[in-house]
Amino acid sequence: MLRPCGCGLLLGLTAAVAAVMAAWLMNWWSPRARFRLFIPEELARYRGGPEDPGLYLALLGRVYDVSSGRRHYEPGAHYSGFAGRDASRAFVTGDYSEAGLLDDVSDLSFSDMLTLKNWLSFYEKNYEFIGKVIGRFYGDDGLPTPELAQAEAMIIKGLEAKKQEMKEKQKFPPCNAEWSSTRGSRFWCSQKSGGVSRDWIGVPRKLYKPGAKEPHCVCVRTSGPPSDQSPDSPTHRNRGDLDHPNLGEYAGCPPLAITCSFPP
C-alpha cells in the first residue's frame, strides 16, 4: 500500500518529477504551445457577471472558458465559486466555502490527485483551453513550477498504484456479500463477483493486507499453479492461490465451499 512518505516513495517522486519537467519543457518549445497568461487578479474578473468579460475557471493552473456551461458556473449557480479562480482543492474536498476554494493540493492523497486528473480530462474534452494562471503552478514565463511537477508526479504514482490495485483485484476478486438482521452475514463467489469476469469461481477467504485494520473477503482460485508461478512448473500443488501467506480461512466454513454463511 503506497503512503505519502518513505525514502523509496521520495526517490520515485523525484524521478517522476524529472520526467514530467522534461516532457513539459519539450511541449513548451513546440510551435503549438500558444496560450494566454493571467495574473490571479485578472482571472478574478471572469466570473460571468453582466459586466464581466467572460466566464473562466482554472484547474491546476490551466484556464478554461466554461461559458458553454454557464448554468453551472454563473453567479448564483451551484459551482459559481469555481469561476474566476483556481480552486483545484475544492474539486476533491467538496468544500465550496471561501476557505475551501483554494489551489493548494500539496497534502492531497494519490487517490485525490487521480480525481483531479479526471476533472482535468473532463475540462480538456468539454471546454476550451485559454491559458495559464501565474502563481502556484506556473511562473511568469508560463513554465511549470516545481509544485506543479510534484502534483503531476503524484498523479503518475497514483496511476501506478491504481494499476497495481487492478492487478491485485484480478488475482483476488472481492466476494459478493449480504447481511440481514434475521439471517446474518453471507459471503459467496461467482464468475463475476467483485465486478471481475473470469473463467473460475473460487472460494471465500480473508485477505490480510499490510496496514489494513481488518481483512476483507476475496475469492481465491482453487486449482492450477499460483498466480505468480508458471503453469508448467513441476513444483506447484494444483491448489491455485490457496496457499498464499496473506490468506485465512473463515472459521466454521468448509474450506472449498463457494458460500460462507454466518448466523446473527
Short mmCIF file of C-alpha atoms in Angstrom, two decimals, residues 68-251:
data_model
loop_
_atom_site.label_atom_id
_atom_site.label_comp_id
_atom_site.label_asym_id
_atom_site.label_seq_id
_atom_site.Cartn_x
_atom_site.Cartn_y
_atom_site.Cartn_z
CA SER A 68 -20.97 26.87 -22.60
CA GLY A 69 -21.67 25.51 -19.12
CA ARG A 70 -22.86 28.87 -17.82
CA ARG A 71 -25.80 27.45 -15.87
CA HIS A 72 -23.34 25.59 -13.65
CA TYR A 73 -20.83 28.38 -13.05
CA GLU A 74 -22.54 31.77 -13.42
CA PRO A 75 -23.26 33.93 -10.35
CA GLY A 76 -25.80 32.19 -8.13
CA ALA A 77 -25.19 28.75 -9.68
CA HIS A 78 -24.11 25.79 -7.56
CA TYR A 79 -20.49 25.88 -8.77
CA SER A 80 -20.17 29.66 -9.10
CA GLY A 81 -17.35 29.66 -6.54
CA PHE A 82 -15.05 27.99 -9.07
CA ALA A 83 -15.40 30.84 -11.57
CA GLY A 84 -12.61 33.37 -11.88
CA ARG A 85 -10.09 31.43 -9.82
CA ASP A 86 -8.10 28.24 -9.38
CA ALA A 87 -9.95 26.21 -6.74
CA SER A 88 -8.30 22.87 -7.51
CA ARG A 89 -8.51 21.67 -3.92
CA ALA A 90 -12.31 22.01 -3.79
CA PHE A 91 -12.74 19.65 -6.74
CA VAL A 92 -11.66 16.92 -4.32
CA THR A 93 -12.78 18.14 -0.91
CA GLY A 94 -16.20 19.47 -1.89
CA ASP A 95 -15.61 22.46 0.38
CA TYR A 96 -17.14 25.34 -1.58
CA SER A 97 -16.66 27.94 1.14
CA GLU A 98 -14.21 30.78 0.61
CA ALA A 99 -11.83 28.99 2.96
CA GLY A 100 -12.04 25.84 0.86
CA LEU A 101 -11.82 27.33 -2.63
CA LEU A 102 -8.03 27.13 -2.80
CA ASP A 103 -5.39 25.92 -5.25
CA ASP A 104 -3.20 24.19 -2.63
CA VAL A 105 -3.15 20.43 -3.36
CA SER A 106 0.17 19.67 -1.68
CA ASP A 107 -1.30 17.45 1.04
CA LEU A 108 -3.80 15.51 -1.09
CA SER A 109 -3.52 11.75 -1.48
CA PHE A 110 -2.70 9.75 -4.61
CA SER A 111 -6.41 8.94 -4.94
CA ASP A 112 -7.32 12.62 -4.64
CA MET A 113 -4.82 13.51 -7.34
CA LEU A 114 -6.33 10.92 -9.67
CA THR A 115 -9.69 12.60 -9.09
CA LEU A 116 -8.12 15.90 -10.16
CA LYS A 117 -6.69 14.20 -13.23
CA ASN A 118 -10.17 13.01 -14.17
CA TRP A 119 -11.52 16.54 -13.76
CA LEU A 120 -8.68 17.89 -15.88
CA SER A 121 -9.52 15.38 -18.61
CA PHE A 122 -13.16 16.47 -18.39
CA TYR A 123 -12.32 20.14 -18.93
CA GLU A 124 -9.85 19.37 -21.69
CA LYS A 125 -12.55 17.43 -23.51
CA ASN A 126 -15.54 19.68 -22.93
CA TYR A 127 -14.22 23.24 -22.69
CA GLU A 128 -11.76 25.48 -24.49
CA PHE A 129 -8.29 25.83 -23.01
CA ILE A 130 -7.47 29.54 -22.79
CA GLY A 131 -4.18 29.81 -20.97
CA LYS A 132 -2.46 29.58 -17.61
CA VAL A 133 -2.63 31.49 -14.37
CA ILE A 134 0.63 32.76 -12.89
CA GLY A 135 1.15 31.64 -9.33
CA ARG A 136 1.37 28.29 -7.63
CA PHE A 137 1.56 26.14 -10.76
CA TYR A 138 3.05 28.38 -13.47
CA GLY A 139 5.70 31.07 -13.38
CA ASP A 140 5.78 34.45 -15.07
CA ASP A 141 7.27 32.75 -18.14
CA GLY A 142 4.44 30.21 -18.38
CA LEU A 143 6.71 27.33 -17.43
CA PRO A 144 5.54 24.85 -14.79
CA THR A 145 6.71 25.35 -11.24
CA PRO A 146 8.21 22.58 -9.10
CA GLU A 147 4.87 22.43 -7.26
CA LEU A 148 3.03 21.55 -10.45
CA ALA A 149 5.65 18.96 -11.32
CA GLN A 150 5.19 17.48 -7.85
CA ALA A 151 1.42 17.34 -8.36
CA GLU A 152 1.84 15.61 -11.71
CA ALA A 153 4.33 13.20 -10.16
CA MET A 154 1.71 12.32 -7.53
CA ILE A 155 -0.73 11.62 -10.35
CA ILE A 156 1.80 9.34 -12.04
CA LYS A 157 2.41 7.44 -8.82
CA GLY A 158 -1.35 7.26 -8.28
CA LEU A 159 -1.80 5.70 -11.72
CA GLU A 160 0.87 3.15 -10.89
CA ALA A 161 -0.88 2.33 -7.61
CA LYS A 162 -4.22 2.04 -9.43
CA LYS A 163 -2.69 -0.34 -11.96
CA GLN A 164 -1.31 -2.49 -9.14
CA GLU A 165 -4.69 -2.41 -7.40
CA MET A 166 -6.43 -3.64 -10.56
CA LYS A 167 -3.86 -6.40 -10.95
CA GLU A 168 -4.49 -7.45 -7.35
CA LYS A 169 -8.24 -7.36 -7.94
CA GLN A 170 -7.88 -9.72 -10.90
CA LYS A 171 -5.92 -12.09 -8.69
CA PHE A 172 -8.22 -11.81 -5.64
CA PRO A 173 -11.66 -10.50 -6.74
CA PRO A 174 -13.87 -9.26 -3.88
CA CYS A 175 -16.61 -11.60 -2.67
CA ASN A 176 -20.30 -10.97 -3.06
CA ALA A 177 -21.70 -10.09 0.36
CA GLU A 178 -25.02 -9.53 2.07
CA TRP A 179 -26.26 -9.03 5.62
CA SER A 180 -29.61 -9.04 7.34
CA SER A 181 -30.64 -8.88 10.99
CA THR A 182 -32.51 -12.17 10.68
CA ARG A 183 -30.10 -14.23 8.58
CA GLY A 184 -26.76 -12.71 9.47
CA SER A 185 -23.88 -12.43 7.00
CA ARG A 186 -23.22 -14.32 3.81
CA PHE A 187 -20.17 -14.25 1.54
CA TRP A 188 -20.08 -16.06 -1.79
CA CYS A 189 -18.14 -16.27 -5.02
CA SER A 190 -19.28 -16.34 -8.63
CA GLN A 191 -17.67 -15.87 -12.02
CA LYS A 192 -18.47 -12.14 -11.83
CA SER A 193 -18.11 -11.39 -8.12
CA GLY A 194 -16.35 -8.14 -7.38
CA GLY A 195 -17.14 -6.98 -10.92
CA VAL A 196 -14.32 -9.20 -12.26
CA SER A 197 -15.38 -11.55 -15.07
CA ARG A 198 -13.33 -14.74 -15.16
CA ASP A 199 -13.48 -18.44 -16.05
CA TRP A 200 -13.25 -19.65 -12.43
CA ILE A 201 -15.43 -19.17 -9.34
CA GLY A 202 -13.14 -19.51 -6.34
CA VAL A 203 -13.81 -19.81 -2.63
CA PRO A 204 -14.13 -17.10 0.06
CA ARG A 205 -11.04 -16.27 2.06
CA LYS A 206 -9.98 -13.44 4.36
CA LEU A 207 -7.24 -11.32 2.76
CA TYR A 208 -4.93 -9.56 5.21
CA LYS A 209 -3.21 -6.51 3.75
CA PRO A 210 -0.26 -4.79 5.43
CA GLY A 211 -1.50 -1.67 7.20
CA ALA A 212 -5.19 -2.59 6.95
CA LYS A 213 -7.09 -2.80 10.24
CA GLU A 214 -9.41 -5.58 9.12
CA PRO A 215 -9.20 -8.32 6.47
CA HIS A 216 -11.71 -8.33 3.65
CA CYS A 217 -13.34 -11.18 1.77
CA VAL A 218 -11.88 -12.21 -1.58
CA CYS A 219 -12.46 -15.09 -3.95
CA VAL A 220 -9.48 -17.39 -4.35
CA ARG A 221 -8.73 -19.73 -7.22
CA THR A 222 -8.51 -23.37 -6.04
CA SER A 223 -6.75 -25.15 -8.91
CA GLY A 224 -3.74 -24.81 -11.16
CA PRO A 225 -0.48 -23.10 -10.20
CA PRO A 226 -0.26 -19.97 -8.01
CA SER A 227 -0.78 -16.74 -9.94
CA ASP A 228 2.91 -15.86 -9.66
CA GLN A 229 4.10 -19.24 -10.92
CA SER A 230 4.37 -20.67 -14.43
CA PRO A 231 1.56 -23.13 -15.41
CA ASP A 232 4.12 -25.75 -16.48
CA SER A 233 6.17 -25.54 -13.28
CA PRO A 234 6.62 -29.01 -11.80
CA THR A 235 6.61 -27.74 -8.22
CA HIS A 236 3.05 -26.44 -7.83
CA ARG A 237 0.42 -28.46 -5.95
CA ASN A 238 -2.61 -27.68 -8.15
CA ARG A 239 -4.12 -25.52 -5.40
CA GLY A 240 -4.30 -22.21 -7.17
CA ASP A 241 -3.67 -19.36 -4.72
CA LEU A 242 -5.00 -21.16 -1.62
CA ASP A 243 -1.55 -21.26 -0.02
CA HIS A 244 -0.92 -17.52 -0.30
CA PRO A 245 0.52 -16.36 3.06
CA ASN A 246 -1.84 -13.37 3.38
CA LEU A 247 -4.99 -15.51 3.22
CA GLY A 248 -7.01 -17.02 6.05
CA GLU A 249 -9.99 -19.36 6.14
CA TYR A 250 -13.35 -18.42 7.65
CA ALA A 251 -13.96 -20.39 10.82
#
